[in-house]
Amino acid sequence: MSRDYKCGIDLSKLHLESVNFLDTTLRDGEQTPGASLNPEKKLRIAKRLDELGIQIIEAGSAIASEGEIKTIRLIMKEKLNAEILSFARALKRDINAALKSDAQGVHLVVSTSPSHLKYKLKKTEEQVLQMAIDTTQYAKDHGLIVELSAEDATRSDLNFVKKVFAAGIDAGADRICPCDTVGILTPERSYSFHHEISSTFNIPVSAHCHNDFGMGVANSIAALMGGAKEVHATINGLGERAGNASLEEIVMTLISLYDVQLPIKTQLFYNTSRLVSRLTGISVQPNKAIIGDNAFTHEAGIHTHGVLASPLTYEPFPPELVGIHRRLSTGKLSGTHGIKAFLEDLDLKPTADQLEEIFRRIKAIGDRGKVITDVELYTVAEMVMGLPKVYPVKLEELTVMAGNKITPTASVRITMDDKLLTEAAVGIGPVDAAINAINKAVAQATNIHLDDYSVKAITGGTNAVVEVIVKLKKGNIILSSKGVHGDIVMASVEAMLNGMNVLMAGAIRNKKSSK
Ligand code: KIV
Ligand code: ZN
């Protein structure tokens, strides 16, 4: 069955044949409140963006610190395919810092709106115009690529924005970008605005859309339809305030809904998203489009039934396209089909009567307002089916060391299917060290990986009881598991072991029954 989203529209008129991406996760994205990246982390992200196929990376702002200069230099040494830019204000010292960082070019930014001129720059239009000309010329004289941006362009006098761009182009600017700094465009206005700028100048125009009204992606797409040739975006939509337009959302919209061919390795999106999330410390909301944990998780019975018959019924495109595995989640809204498929993946085959009983108990738990994890569902099924519990994975010993001047370290002894596994590992904190040690030990015997980790305090105060939920992955199966304890390390370990026991149980039972 084909996926036709054209709804009768002739897409060939939409002028979306070539689109370039400028990823600004490392500059605008790092401006997300609470995010901070060291040079090594930035290098890892830049390499991944390059692997994705991103054409231009804004790697940071050289003038901001020596660390930023070091970062851009590190990235430049990798000789990536992507063009590497440093952010620069229209000041010679910013350009000098960019030169010191060895960046190939500058994202040169000058404010154009009345409020920015009056309150931020305290300069007249003539002075700002001259700054744009002088710094563009200076950057070009020093061999830099110049993408000239007008900050707050959408709240500026359009004639003044055009004047700045015209003068910048005369001074040698390679590309121009009228920024929607506080996200006030709507798709119709974005179309007209970018059409107006694109048809006035004959160099490539970019779109830089923020998400203050939740329209960053829609406005970016409309800008491309209006004639823009490049879009600025960030992984996970990170950025100042409500963030920038999300790269993965724009790319998948263009590919899936507008049939645009893009040289982007979309299969890397999920891993890239989680890499950025881990390194910035900013988690991804579960219902985030394209790469959120729930983006391809089906819960309601009617949906799981449909998806099991054909994934087309409730999915806009196959999750593998963005590196995700489909998940059928189990809760009070699940139908018997979803529960049956889930249990069969774990080698449990209840009879029709048993399945009805499992289903009835799951609904009763859900009606009491409880969220049920996959491990709890599995336990209910074992009880209904009269199966004895098996615990192939047992924690024999765990030692964790953490403190002011020591690297958090954990050592662990685990028996798995009667084999003793011993390992040690370090981590960012004691929980990380303990989980790393368990992962290393278990990796000696099986291929289970931690896919997601979340924590909440059930009670308040310093003696709070902590609930940890993990998602573990084994092949195509992803399973949620819970641990509850007064100690966060033990709650995490319990969640891991509970999940591992269920993932291993089927194989152990099969082994026993074949003896
Ligand atoms: O949103 C914006 O206007 C910016 C500029 C500084 C380029 O990020
Ligand atoms: Zn911005």
Short mmCIF file of N, CA and C and ligand atoms in Angstrom, two decimals, residues 27-28 208 210 244, ligand 2:
data_model
loop_
_atom_site.label_atom_id
_atom_site.label_comp_id
_atom_site.label_asym_id
_atom_site.label_seq_id
_atom_site.Cartn_x
_atom_site.Cartn_y
_atom_site.Cartn_z
N ARG A 27 25.41 25.84 19.11
CA ARG A 27 25.41 27.27 19.45
C ARG A 27 24.05 27.68 20.03
N ASP A 28 23.01 27.77 19.19
CA ASP A 28 21.69 28.14 19.72
C ASP A 28 21.21 27.05 20.68
N HIS A 208 15.63 30.96 9.93
CA HIS A 208 16.05 30.66 11.31
C HIS A 208 14.80 30.89 12.16
N HIS A 210 12.31 30.22 15.47
CA HIS A 210 12.19 29.77 16.87
C HIS A 210 10.77 29.29 17.12
N ASN A 244 14.54 26.02 19.12
CA ASN A 244 14.59 26.28 17.68
C ASN A 244 13.73 25.22 16.97
ZN ZN B 2 18.22 31.71 17.31
#
